[in-house]
Coordinates of N, CA, C and O in Angstrom, one line a residue:
M1 N 20.6 4.9 5.5 CA 19.5 5.6 6.1 C 18.2 4.7 6.0 O 18.0 4.1 5.0
A2 N 17.4 4.7 7.0 CA 16.2 3.9 7.0 C 15.2 4.5 6.1 O 15.0 5.7 6.1
K3 N 14.4 3.6 5.4 CA 13.4 4.1 4.6 C 12.1 4.2 5.4 O 11.7 3.4 6.2
V4 N 11.4 5.3 5.1 CA 10.1 5.6 5.8 C 9.1 4.6 5.2 O 8.9 4.5 4.0
P5 N 8.4 3.8 6.0 CA 7.4 2.9 5.5 C 6.3 3.6 4.6 O 5.9 4.7 4.9
A6 N 5.9 2.9 3.6 CA 4.8 3.5 2.7 C 3.6 3.8 3.5 O 2.8 4.7 3.2
A7 N 3.3 3.0 4.6 CA 2.1 3.3 5.4 C 2.2 4.7 6.0 O 1.2 5.4 6.0
V8 N 3.3 5.0 6.4 CA 3.5 6.4 7.1 C 3.4 7.5 6.0 O 2.8 8.5 6.2
V9 N 4.0 7.2 4.8 CA 4.0 8.2 3.7 C 2.5 8.4 3.3 O 2.1 9.6 3.2
A10 N 1.8 7.4 3.1 CA 0.4 7.5 2.7 C -0.5 8.2 3.7 O -1.2 9.1 3.4
A11 N -0.4 7.8 5.0 CA -1.2 8.4 6.0 C -0.7 9.9 6.2 O -1.6 10.8 6.4
G12 N 0.6 10.1 6.1 CA 1.0 11.5 6.2 C 0.5 12.4 5.0 O 0.3 13.6 5.2
G13 N 0.4 11.8 3.9 CA -0.1 12.5 2.7 C -1.6 12.9 2.9 O -2.0 14.1 2.6
L14 N -2.4 12.0 3.5 CA -3.8 12.4 3.7 C -3.9 13.4 4.8 O -4.6 14.4 4.7
V15 N -3.2 13.2 5.9 CA -3.3 14.2 7.0 C -2.6 15.5 6.6 O -3.2 16.6 6.9
G16 N -1.4 15.4 6.0 CA -0.7 16.6 5.6 C -1.4 17.4 4.6 O -1.4 18.6 4.6
G17 N -2.0 16.7 3.6 CA -2.7 17.4 2.5 C -3.9 18.2 3.1 O -4.1 19.3 2.7
Y18 N -4.6 17.5 4.0 CA -5.8 18.3 4.6 C -5.3 19.4 5.5 O -5.8 20.5 5.4
G19 N -4.2 19.2 6.2 CA -3.7 20.2 7.1 C -3.2 21.4 6.3 O -3.5 22.6 6.6
V20 N -2.5 21.2 5.2 CA -2.0 22.3 4.4 C -3.1 23.1 3.8 O -3.2 24.3 3.8
A21 N -4.1 22.3 3.3 CA -5.3 23.0 2.6 C -6.0 23.8 3.7 O -6.4 25.0 3.4
R22 N -6.2 23.3 4.8 CA -6.9 24.0 5.9 C -6.2 25.2 6.4 O -6.8 26.3 6.6
W23 N -4.9 25.1 6.7 CA -4.1 26.2 7.3 C -3.7 27.2 6.3 O -3.5 28.4 6.7
T24 N -3.6 26.9 5.0 CA -3.2 27.9 4.1 C -4.5 28.5 3.4 O -4.4 29.6 2.8
G25 N -5.6 27.8 3.4 CA -6.8 28.2 2.7 C -6.7 28.0 1.2 O -7.5 28.4 0.5
K26 N -5.7 27.2 0.8 CA -5.5 26.9 -0.6 C -5.6 25.4 -0.8 O -4.7 24.6 -0.5
R27 N -6.8 25.0 -1.3 CA -7.0 23.6 -1.5 C -6.1 23.0 -2.5 O -5.7 21.8 -2.4
Q28 N -5.7 23.8 -3.5 CA -4.7 23.2 -4.5 C -3.4 22.8 -3.9 O -2.8 21.9 -4.3
L29 N -2.9 23.6 -3.0 CA -1.7 23.3 -2.3 C -1.8 22.0 -1.5 O -0.9 21.2 -1.5
G30 N -2.9 21.8 -0.8 CA -3.2 20.6 -0.1 C -3.2 19.4 -1.1 O -2.7 18.3 -0.8
G31 N -3.8 19.7 -2.3 CA -3.8 18.6 -3.3 C -2.4 18.2 -3.8 O -2.1 17.1 -4.1
V32 N -1.5 19.2 -3.9 CA -0.1 18.9 -4.2 C 0.5 18.0 -3.2 O 1.2 17.0 -3.6
V33 N 0.3 18.3 -1.9 CA 0.9 17.4 -0.9 C 0.3 16.0 -1.0 O 1.0 15.0 -0.9
L34 N -1.0 16.0 -1.1 CA -1.7 14.7 -1.2 C -1.2 13.9 -2.4 O -0.9 12.7 -2.3
A35 N -1.0 14.5 -3.6 CA -0.6 13.8 -4.8 C 0.9 13.4 -4.7 O 1.2 12.3 -5.1
A36 N 1.7 14.2 -4.1 CA 3.2 13.9 -4.0 C 3.3 12.7 -3.0 O 4.1 11.8 -3.3
A37 N 2.6 12.7 -1.9 CA 2.7 11.6 -1.0 C 2.2 10.3 -1.6 O 2.7 9.2 -1.5
G38 N 1.1 10.5 -2.3 CA 0.5 9.3 -3.0 C 1.4 8.7 -4.0 O 1.5 7.5 -4.2
A39 N 2.1 9.5 -4.8 CA 3.0 9.1 -5.8 C 4.2 8.4 -5.1 O 4.7 7.3 -5.6
A40 N 4.7 8.9 -4.0 CA 5.9 8.3 -3.3 C 5.4 7.0 -2.7 O 6.2 6.0 -2.8
A41 N 4.3 6.9 -2.1 CA 3.8 5.7 -1.5 C 3.6 4.7 -2.7 O 3.9 3.5 -2.5
G42 N 3.0 5.1 -3.8 CA 2.8 4.2 -4.9 C 4.0 3.6 -5.4 O 4.1 2.4 -5.8
R43 N 5.1 4.3 -5.5 CA 6.4 3.8 -5.9 C 6.9 2.7 -5.0 O 7.3 1.6 -5.4
Q44 N 6.7 3.0 -3.7 CA 7.1 2.0 -2.7 C 6.2 0.7 -2.8 O 6.7 -0.4 -2.7
W45 N 4.9 0.9 -2.9 CA 4.0 -0.2 -3.0 C 4.4 -1.1 -4.2 O 4.4 -2.3 -4.2
Q46 N 4.7 -0.4 -5.3 CA 5.1 -1.2 -6.6 C 6.4 -2.0 -6.3 O 6.4 -3.2 -6.7
Q47 N 7.3 -1.4 -5.7 CA 8.6 -2.1 -5.4 C 8.4 -3.3 -4.4 O 9.0 -4.3 -4.5
Q48 N 7.6 -3.0 -3.4 CA 7.4 -4.0 -2.3 C 6.4 -5.1 -2.6 O 6.6 -6.2 -2.1
A49 N 5.4 -4.8 -3.3 CA 4.3 -5.8 -3.5 C 3.8 -6.0 -4.9 O 3.0 -6.8 -5.1
G50 N 4.4 -5.3 -5.9 CA 4.0 -5.5 -7.2 C 2.9 -4.5 -7.7 O 2.3 -3.8 -6.9
G51 N 2.6 -4.6 -9.0 CA 1.7 -3.7 -9.7 C 0.3 -3.8 -9.2 O -0.4 -2.8 -9.1
R52 N -0.2 -5.0 -9.1 CA -1.6 -5.2 -8.7 C -1.9 -4.7 -7.3 O -2.9 -4.0 -7.1
A53 N -1.0 -5.0 -6.4 CA -1.2 -4.5 -5.1 C -1.0 -3.0 -5.0 O -1.8 -2.3 -4.3
A54 N -0.1 -2.4 -5.8 CA 0.1 -1.0 -5.8 C -1.2 -0.3 -6.4 O -1.6 0.7 -5.9
G55 N -1.8 -0.9 -7.4 CA -3.0 -0.3 -8.0 C -4.1 -0.4 -6.9 O -4.9 0.6 -6.8
A56 N -4.3 -1.5 -6.2 CA -5.3 -1.6 -5.2 C -5.1 -0.6 -4.1 O -6.1 0.1 -3.6
L57 N -3.9 -0.5 -3.6 CA -3.6 0.5 -2.6 C -3.8 1.9 -3.0 O -4.2 2.8 -2.3
G58 N -3.4 2.2 -4.3 CA -3.6 3.5 -4.8 C -5.1 3.9 -4.9 O -5.5 5.0 -4.6
A59 N -5.9 2.9 -5.3 CA -7.3 3.1 -5.3 C -7.9 3.3 -3.9 O -8.8 4.2 -3.7
A60 N -7.4 2.6 -2.9 CA -7.8 2.8 -1.6 C -7.4 4.2 -1.1 O -8.2 4.8 -0.3
Y61 N -6.2 4.7 -1.5 CA -5.8 6.0 -1.1 C -6.8 7.1 -1.6 O -7.2 8.0 -0.9
V62 N -7.1 6.9 -2.9 CA -8.0 7.9 -3.5 C -9.4 7.8 -2.9 O -10.1 8.8 -2.6
A63 N -9.9 6.5 -2.7 CA -11.2 6.3 -2.0 C -11.2 6.9 -0.6 O -12.2 7.4 -0.2
A64 N -10.1 6.8 0.1 CA -10.0 7.4 1.4 C -10.2 8.9 1.4 O -10.9 9.5 2.2
F65 N -9.5 9.5 0.5 CA -9.6 10.9 0.3 C -11.0 11.3 0.0 O -11.6 12.2 0.6
A66 N -11.6 10.6 -1.0 CA -13.0 11.0 -1.3 C -14.0 10.6 -0.2 O -14.9 11.4 0.1
G67 N -13.8 9.5 0.5 CA -14.7 9.1 1.5 C -14.6 10.0 2.8 O -15.5 10.0 3.6
S68 N -13.4 10.6 3.0 CA -13.3 11.5 4.2 C -14.3 12.7 4.1 O -14.7 13.2 5.2
H69 N -14.7 13.1 2.9 CA -15.6 14.2 2.8 C -17.0 14.0 3.4 O -17.4 14.7 4.3
P70 N -17.7 12.9 3.0 CA -19.0 12.6 3.6 C -18.8 12.2 5.1 O -19.7 12.5 5.9
L71 N -17.7 11.5 5.4 CA -17.5 11.1 6.8 C -17.4 12.3 7.7 O -17.8 12.3 8.8
A72 N -16.7 13.3 7.2 CA -16.5 14.5 8.0 C -17.8 15.2 8.4 O -17.9 15.8 9.4
K73 N -18.8 15.0 7.6 CA -20.1 15.6 7.9 C -20.8 14.9 9.1 O -21.6 15.5 9.8
K74 N -20.3 13.7 9.4 CA -20.9 12.9 10.5 C -20.0 13.0 11.7 O -20.6 13.0 12.8
V75 N -18.7 13.0 11.6 CA -17.8 12.9 12.8 C -16.9 14.1 12.9 O -16.2 14.2 13.9
G76 N -16.9 15.0 12.0 CA -16.0 16.1 12.0 C -14.8 15.9 11.1 O -14.5 14.8 10.7
A77 N -14.2 17.0 10.7 CA -13.1 16.9 9.7 C -11.9 16.1 10.2 O -11.4 15.2 9.5
W78 N -11.3 16.6 11.3 CA -10.1 15.9 11.7 C -10.3 14.4 12.1 O -9.5 13.6 11.6
P79 N -11.4 14.1 12.8 CA -11.6 12.6 13.0 C -11.7 11.8 11.7 O -11.2 10.7 11.6
A80 N -12.4 12.4 10.7 CA -12.5 11.7 9.5 C -11.2 11.5 8.8 O -10.9 10.4 8.3
V81 N -10.4 12.6 8.8 CA -9.1 12.5 8.1 C -8.2 11.4 8.8 O -7.6 10.6 8.2
F82 N -8.2 11.5 10.2 CA -7.3 10.5 10.9 C -7.9 9.1 10.7 O -7.1 8.2 10.6
G83 N -9.2 9.0 10.7 CA -9.8 7.6 10.5 C -9.4 7.0 9.1 O -8.9 5.9 9.1
V84 N -9.5 7.8 8.1 CA -9.2 7.2 6.7 C -7.7 7.0 6.6 O -7.2 6.1 6.0
A85 N -6.9 7.9 7.2 CA -5.5 7.8 7.1 C -5.0 6.5 7.9 O -4.2 5.8 7.4
G86 N -5.7 6.2 9.0 CA -5.3 5.0 9.7 C -5.7 3.8 8.9 O -5.0 2.8 8.9
A87 N -6.9 3.8 8.2 CA -7.3 2.7 7.4 C -6.3 2.4 6.3 O -6.0 1.3 6.0
V88 N -5.9 3.5 5.6 CA -4.9 3.3 4.5 C -3.6 2.8 5.0 O -3.0 2.0 4.4
A89 N -3.2 3.3 6.2 CA -1.9 2.9 6.7 C -2.0 1.4 7.1 O -1.0 0.7 6.8
L90 N -3.1 1.0 7.7 CA -3.2 -0.4 8.0 C -3.2 -1.3 6.7 O -2.5 -2.3 6.7
A91 N -3.9 -0.9 5.7 CA -3.9 -1.6 4.5 C -2.5 -1.7 3.8 O -2.1 -2.7 3.4
S92 N -1.8 -0.6 3.9 CA -0.5 -0.5 3.3 C 0.4 -1.5 4.1 O 1.2 -2.2 3.5
W93 N 0.4 -1.4 5.4 CA 1.2 -2.3 6.2 C 0.9 -3.8 5.9 O 1.8 -4.6 5.7
A94 N -0.4 -4.1 5.8 CA -0.8 -5.5 5.6 C -0.4 -6.0 4.2 O 0.0 -7.2 4.1
V95 N -0.5 -5.2 3.2 CA -0.2 -5.6 1.9 C 1.2 -5.5 1.5 O 1.8 -6.4 0.8
A96 N 1.9 -4.4 1.9 CA 3.2 -4.2 1.4 C 4.3 -4.0 2.5 O 5.4 -4.7 2.4
D97 N 4.1 -3.2 3.5 CA 5.2 -2.9 4.4 C 5.7 -4.1 5.2 O 6.9 -4.2 5.5
R98 N 4.8 -4.9 5.7 CA 5.2 -6.0 6.6 C 6.1 -7.1 5.8 O 6.8 -7.8 6.4
H99 N 6.0 -7.1 4.5 CA 6.8 -8.0 3.7 C 8.2 -7.4 3.4 O 9.0 -8.1 2.8
A100 N 8.3 -6.1 3.6 CA 9.6 -5.5 3.2 C 10.7 -5.7 4.2 O 10.5 -6.0 5.3

């Protein structure tokens, strides 16, 4: 079975976490999705690129989540989420996935 690239897992966690929180009205449930995807992507980053890269990508994932909030005030919620998810996916691909 083919492995889902970490870039897809991370971007899916950001988009899915927001979607779940928005559609269910339960922010904590969205946080569970966000955290689970982040942990899964983190394991892949560790395996593919090592600990330092995984730490940097994990920090980028958390920064993207945090940064999407003020960005949403300027461009709207969904564009902000898709924008930061794309940025994290690109970083993941550049640092880890393209080498796998």
